[in-house]
Coordinates of C-alpha atoms in Angstrom, one line a residue:
X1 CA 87.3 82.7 90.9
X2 CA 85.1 81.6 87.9
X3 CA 86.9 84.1 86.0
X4 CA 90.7 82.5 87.0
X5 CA 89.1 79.0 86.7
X6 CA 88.4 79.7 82.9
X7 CA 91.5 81.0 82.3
X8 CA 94.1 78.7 84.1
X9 CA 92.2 75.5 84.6
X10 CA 93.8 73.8 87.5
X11 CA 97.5 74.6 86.2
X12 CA 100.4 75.5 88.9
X13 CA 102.3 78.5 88.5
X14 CA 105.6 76.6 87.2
X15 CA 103.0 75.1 84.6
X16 CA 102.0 78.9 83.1
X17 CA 104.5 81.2 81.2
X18 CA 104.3 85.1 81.5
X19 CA 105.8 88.3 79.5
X20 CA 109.0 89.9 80.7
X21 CA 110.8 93.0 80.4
X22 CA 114.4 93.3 80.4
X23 CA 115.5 96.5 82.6
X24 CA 111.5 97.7 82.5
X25 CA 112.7 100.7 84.4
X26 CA 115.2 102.0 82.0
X27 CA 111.8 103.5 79.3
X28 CA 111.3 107.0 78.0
X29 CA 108.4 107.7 80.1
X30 CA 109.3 107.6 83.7
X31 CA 112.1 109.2 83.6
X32 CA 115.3 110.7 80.9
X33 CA 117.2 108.0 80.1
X34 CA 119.5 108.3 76.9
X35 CA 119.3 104.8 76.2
X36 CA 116.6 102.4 77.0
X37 CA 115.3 98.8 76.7
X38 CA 111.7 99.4 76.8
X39 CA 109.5 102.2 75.0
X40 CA 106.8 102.4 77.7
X41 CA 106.1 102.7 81.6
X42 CA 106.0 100.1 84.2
X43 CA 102.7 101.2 84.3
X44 CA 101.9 101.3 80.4
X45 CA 104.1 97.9 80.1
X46 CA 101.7 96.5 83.1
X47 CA 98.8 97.8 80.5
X48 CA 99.9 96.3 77.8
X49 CA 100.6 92.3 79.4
X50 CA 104.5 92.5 80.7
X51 CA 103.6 90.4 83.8
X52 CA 107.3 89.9 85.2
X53 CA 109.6 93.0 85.3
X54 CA 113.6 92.9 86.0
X55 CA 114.3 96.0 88.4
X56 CA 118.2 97.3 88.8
X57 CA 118.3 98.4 92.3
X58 CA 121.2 100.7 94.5
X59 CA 121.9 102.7 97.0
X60 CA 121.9 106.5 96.7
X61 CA 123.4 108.6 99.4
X62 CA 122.0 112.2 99.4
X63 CA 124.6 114.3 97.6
X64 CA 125.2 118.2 98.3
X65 CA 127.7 118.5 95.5
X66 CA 125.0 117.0 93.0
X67 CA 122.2 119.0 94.2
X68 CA 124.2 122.6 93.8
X69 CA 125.7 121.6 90.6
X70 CA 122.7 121.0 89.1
X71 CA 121.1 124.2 90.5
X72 CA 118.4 122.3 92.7
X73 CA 117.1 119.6 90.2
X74 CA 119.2 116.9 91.7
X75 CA 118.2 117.0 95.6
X76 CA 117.1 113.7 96.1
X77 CA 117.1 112.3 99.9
X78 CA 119.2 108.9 100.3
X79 CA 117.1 106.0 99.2
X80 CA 117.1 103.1 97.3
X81 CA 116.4 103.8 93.1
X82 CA 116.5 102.3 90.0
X83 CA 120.0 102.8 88.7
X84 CA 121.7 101.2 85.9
X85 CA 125.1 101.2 87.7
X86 CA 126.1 103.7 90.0
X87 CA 123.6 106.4 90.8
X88 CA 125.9 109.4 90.8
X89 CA 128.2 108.2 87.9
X90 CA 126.3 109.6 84.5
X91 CA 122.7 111.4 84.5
X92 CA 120.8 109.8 81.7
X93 CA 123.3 106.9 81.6
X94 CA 124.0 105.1 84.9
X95 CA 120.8 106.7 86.8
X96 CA 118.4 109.5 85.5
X97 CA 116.5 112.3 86.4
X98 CA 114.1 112.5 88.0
X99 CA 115.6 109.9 90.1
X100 CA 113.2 106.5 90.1
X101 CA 112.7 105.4 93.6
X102 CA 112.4 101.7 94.1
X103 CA 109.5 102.0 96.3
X104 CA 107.3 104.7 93.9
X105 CA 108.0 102.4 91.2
X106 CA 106.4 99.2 94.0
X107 CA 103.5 101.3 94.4
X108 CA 103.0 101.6 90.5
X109 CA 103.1 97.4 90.2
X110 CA 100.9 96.9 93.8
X111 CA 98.3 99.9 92.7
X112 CA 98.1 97.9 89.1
X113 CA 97.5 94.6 90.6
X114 CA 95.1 96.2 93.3
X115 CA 92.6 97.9 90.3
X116 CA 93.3 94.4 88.4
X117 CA 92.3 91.2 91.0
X118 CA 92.8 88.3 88.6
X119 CA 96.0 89.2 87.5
X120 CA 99.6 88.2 89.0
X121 CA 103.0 90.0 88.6
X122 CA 106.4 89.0 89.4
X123 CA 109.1 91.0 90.4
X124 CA 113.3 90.7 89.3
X125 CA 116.0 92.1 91.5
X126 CA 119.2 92.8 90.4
X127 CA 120.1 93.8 93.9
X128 CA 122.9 96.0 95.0
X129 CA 121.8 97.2 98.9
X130 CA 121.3 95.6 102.0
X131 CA 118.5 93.5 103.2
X132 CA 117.8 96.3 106.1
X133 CA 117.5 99.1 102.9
X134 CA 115.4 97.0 101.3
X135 CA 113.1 96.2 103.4
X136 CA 112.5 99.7 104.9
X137 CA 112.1 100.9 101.4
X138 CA 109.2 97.5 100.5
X139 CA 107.7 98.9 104.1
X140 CA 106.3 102.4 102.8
X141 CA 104.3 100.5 99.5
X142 CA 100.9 101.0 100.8
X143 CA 99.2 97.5 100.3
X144 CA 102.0 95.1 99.9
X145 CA 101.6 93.1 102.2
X146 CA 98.0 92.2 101.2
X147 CA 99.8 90.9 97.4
X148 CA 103.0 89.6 99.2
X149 CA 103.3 86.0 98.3
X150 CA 105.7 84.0 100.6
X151 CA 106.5 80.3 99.3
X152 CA 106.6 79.2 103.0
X153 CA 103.4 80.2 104.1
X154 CA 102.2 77.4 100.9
X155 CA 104.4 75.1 102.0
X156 CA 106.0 74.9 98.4
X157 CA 109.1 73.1 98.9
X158 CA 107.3 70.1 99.7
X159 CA 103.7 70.5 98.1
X160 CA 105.1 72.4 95.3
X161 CA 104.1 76.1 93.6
X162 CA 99.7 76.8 93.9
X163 CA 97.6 77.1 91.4
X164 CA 96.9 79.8 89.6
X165 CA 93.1 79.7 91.1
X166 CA 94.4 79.7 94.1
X167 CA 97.1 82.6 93.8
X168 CA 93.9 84.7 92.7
X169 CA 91.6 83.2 94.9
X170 CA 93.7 84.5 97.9
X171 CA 95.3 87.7 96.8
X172 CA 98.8 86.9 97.1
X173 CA 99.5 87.7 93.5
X174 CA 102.9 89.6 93.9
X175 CA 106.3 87.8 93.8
X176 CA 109.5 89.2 94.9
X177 CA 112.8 87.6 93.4
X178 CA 116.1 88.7 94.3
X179 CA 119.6 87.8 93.4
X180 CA 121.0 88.5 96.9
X181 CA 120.3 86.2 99.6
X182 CA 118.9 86.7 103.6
X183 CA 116.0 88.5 102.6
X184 CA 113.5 85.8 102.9
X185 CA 112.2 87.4 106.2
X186 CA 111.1 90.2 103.8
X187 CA 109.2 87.7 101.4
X188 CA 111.6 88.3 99.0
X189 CA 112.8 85.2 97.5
X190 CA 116.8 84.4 96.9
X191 CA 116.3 83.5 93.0
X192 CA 118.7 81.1 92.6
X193 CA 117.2 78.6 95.2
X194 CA 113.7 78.9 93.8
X195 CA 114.3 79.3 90.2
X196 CA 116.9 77.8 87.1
X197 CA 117.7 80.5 84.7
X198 CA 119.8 81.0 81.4
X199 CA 122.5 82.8 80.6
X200 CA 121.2 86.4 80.3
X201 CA 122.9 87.7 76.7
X202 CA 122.6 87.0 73.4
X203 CA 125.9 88.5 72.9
X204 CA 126.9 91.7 70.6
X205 CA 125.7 90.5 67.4
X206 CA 122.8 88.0 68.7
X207 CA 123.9 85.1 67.8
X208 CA 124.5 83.3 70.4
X209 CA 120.9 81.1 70.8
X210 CA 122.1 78.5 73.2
X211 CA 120.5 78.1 76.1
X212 CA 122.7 77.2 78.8
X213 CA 122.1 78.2 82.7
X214 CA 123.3 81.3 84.7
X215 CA 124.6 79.2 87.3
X216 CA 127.1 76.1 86.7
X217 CA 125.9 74.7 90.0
X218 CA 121.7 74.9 89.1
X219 CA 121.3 73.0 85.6
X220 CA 118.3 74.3 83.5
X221 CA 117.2 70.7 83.6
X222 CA 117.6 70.3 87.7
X223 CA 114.9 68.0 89.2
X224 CA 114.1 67.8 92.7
X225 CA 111.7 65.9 94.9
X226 CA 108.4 67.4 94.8
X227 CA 109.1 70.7 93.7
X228 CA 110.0 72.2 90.7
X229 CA 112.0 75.3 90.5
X230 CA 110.4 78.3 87.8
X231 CA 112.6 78.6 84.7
X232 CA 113.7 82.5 83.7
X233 CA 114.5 82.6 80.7
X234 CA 116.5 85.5 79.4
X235 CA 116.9 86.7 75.5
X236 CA 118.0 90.2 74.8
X237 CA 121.8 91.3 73.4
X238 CA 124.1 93.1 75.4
X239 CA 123.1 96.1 74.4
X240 CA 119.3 97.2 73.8
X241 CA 118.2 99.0 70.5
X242 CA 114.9 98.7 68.7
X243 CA 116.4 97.2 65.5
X244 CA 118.1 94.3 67.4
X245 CA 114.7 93.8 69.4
X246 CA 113.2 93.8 65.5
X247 CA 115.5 90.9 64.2
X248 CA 115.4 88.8 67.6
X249 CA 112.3 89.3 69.5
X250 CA 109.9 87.2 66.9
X251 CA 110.6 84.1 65.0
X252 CA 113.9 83.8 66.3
X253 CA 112.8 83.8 69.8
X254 CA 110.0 81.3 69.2
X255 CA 112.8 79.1 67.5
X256 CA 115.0 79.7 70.9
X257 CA 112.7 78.2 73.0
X258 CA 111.5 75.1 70.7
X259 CA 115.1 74.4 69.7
X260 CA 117.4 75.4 72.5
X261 CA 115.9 76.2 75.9
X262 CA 113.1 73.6 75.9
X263 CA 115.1 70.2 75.4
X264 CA 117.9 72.1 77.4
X265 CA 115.8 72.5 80.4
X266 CA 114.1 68.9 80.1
X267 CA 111.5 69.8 77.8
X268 CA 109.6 72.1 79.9
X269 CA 108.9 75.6 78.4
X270 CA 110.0 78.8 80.5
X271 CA 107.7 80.2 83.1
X272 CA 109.0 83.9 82.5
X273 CA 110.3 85.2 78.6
X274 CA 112.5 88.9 79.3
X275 CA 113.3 90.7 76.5
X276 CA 114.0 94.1 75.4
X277 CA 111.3 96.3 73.7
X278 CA 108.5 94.2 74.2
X279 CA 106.5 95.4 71.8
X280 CA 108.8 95.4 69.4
X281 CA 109.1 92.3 66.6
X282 CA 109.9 90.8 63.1
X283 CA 107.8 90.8 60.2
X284 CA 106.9 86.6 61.0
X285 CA 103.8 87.1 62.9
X286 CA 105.1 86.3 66.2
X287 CA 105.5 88.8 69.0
X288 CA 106.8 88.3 72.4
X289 CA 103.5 88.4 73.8
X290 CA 102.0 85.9 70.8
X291 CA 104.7 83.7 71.7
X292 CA 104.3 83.3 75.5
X293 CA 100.3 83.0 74.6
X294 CA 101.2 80.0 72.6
X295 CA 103.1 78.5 75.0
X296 CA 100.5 78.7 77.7
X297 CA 97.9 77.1 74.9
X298 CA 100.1 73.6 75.0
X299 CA 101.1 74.0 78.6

């Protein structure tokens, strides 16, 4: 506790900003992927201080056809996996092989918090199965449960997010967002009713820097009475490489949030940054993680 006092002080979660990775799944080490918005792991990108990870996730139906075509590499049982659209569509494109399973890829994040007890992670669903799939897929990660923060157990609508002391102090350092609703029962939380977020995209070329919000219902600058909501904040183009993550993932993105997302969401600073190739910056000085550092220095 000593050790998340000095760190955090008495801040609340919505008062801390953490690194995020943009599609963390789709990397060149857990699986083949012929394109790719991150370099590394989950595990690696864990290692190296990604603390909030945006998972694509789908149904796959075990498929004969697929498994005799492709001479017995492709016989995976019906589960849910990472996918990037449909998970039969294109190998190395849409879904790759060997096929990420949604719950291996759990295990990774609960096994990295459970070797690493001061240290909380945050999980981003972009969520294509039902609640019933999901849940019996959270139900084999060994030790989830023991990480699994649920908001209504803390009371947070009406006493507001814990502190960060607290989050470590009582092991419930794992949060679950999803962008489907009527999962709650799973302590997976329906994003849009805990969190404001921006628009995801940059666009082809990168420059578009506003910062408006995903949702024309949820302002960035919402306020409500004794809560506050977390702020994603989104800033990767359309379409990942490591020379747009180059020209957009330093200065510019430390311009984004001082200009543009800050005064836009009523000058509070993001509680999660997501971007593509994380490691991966300009020649100003400022990196992704640098960046989020600094912002947790004035918070």
């Amino acid at each position: 506790m000593a050790q998340a006092q000095a760190r955090w002080g008495d801040r609340r979660l919505d008062q801390v900003s953490f690194l995020g990775t943009h599609n963390a799944f789709t990397n060149y080490e857990d699986s083949r992927w012929s394109s790719v918005s991150q370099s590394e792991s989950i595990r690696h990108q864990l290692e190296n201080g990604v603390r909030s990870l945006s998972l694509d996730i789908h149904w796959y139906e075990r498929s004969t056809w697929l498994c005799v075509i492709s001479f017995g590499s492709d016989c995976y049982p019906s589960d849910v996996y990472l996918c990037h659209g449909e998970c039969k569509t294109f190998a190395g494109v849409t879904y790759a092989l060997p096929r990420q399973s949604f719950h291996s890829s759990m295990q990774t994040v609960v096994d990295f918090l459970a070797a690493n007890p001061q240290e909380v992670a945050t999980i981003f669903l972009e969520d294509y199965v039902s609640a019933q799939q999901l849940g019996s897929s959270l139900g084999r990660v060994r030790g989830l449960d023991q990480l699994l923060f649920r908001p209504d157990a803390w009371n947070v609508r009406q006493q507001g997010w814990p502190r960060m002391t607290d989050l470590v102090g009582s092991g419930k350092r794992l949060l679950i967002f999803s962008d489907a609703p009527d999962r709650e029962h799973l302590g997976v939380m329906y994003d849009k009713a805990w969190t404001v977020s921006n628009f995801w995209s940059l666009g082809d070329l990168g420059n578009d820097v506003s910062c408006v919000s995903r949702w024309a219902d949820v302002p960035l600058d919402r306020q409500e009475t004794g809560f506050r909501r977390l702020f994603t904040m989104s800033h990767h183009r359309n379409v990942p490489t490591l020379i747009n993550a180059a020209l957009d993932n330093g200065a510019k993105l430390r311009d984004r949030i001082n200009q543009q997302c800050r005064p836009a969401a009523g000058g509070r600073d993001p509680n999660f940054v997501s971007v593509d190739f994380h490691r991966t910056s300009d020649s100003s000085g400022h990196t992704p993680a640098s960046i989020v550092t600094e912002l947790n220095t004035r918070n």
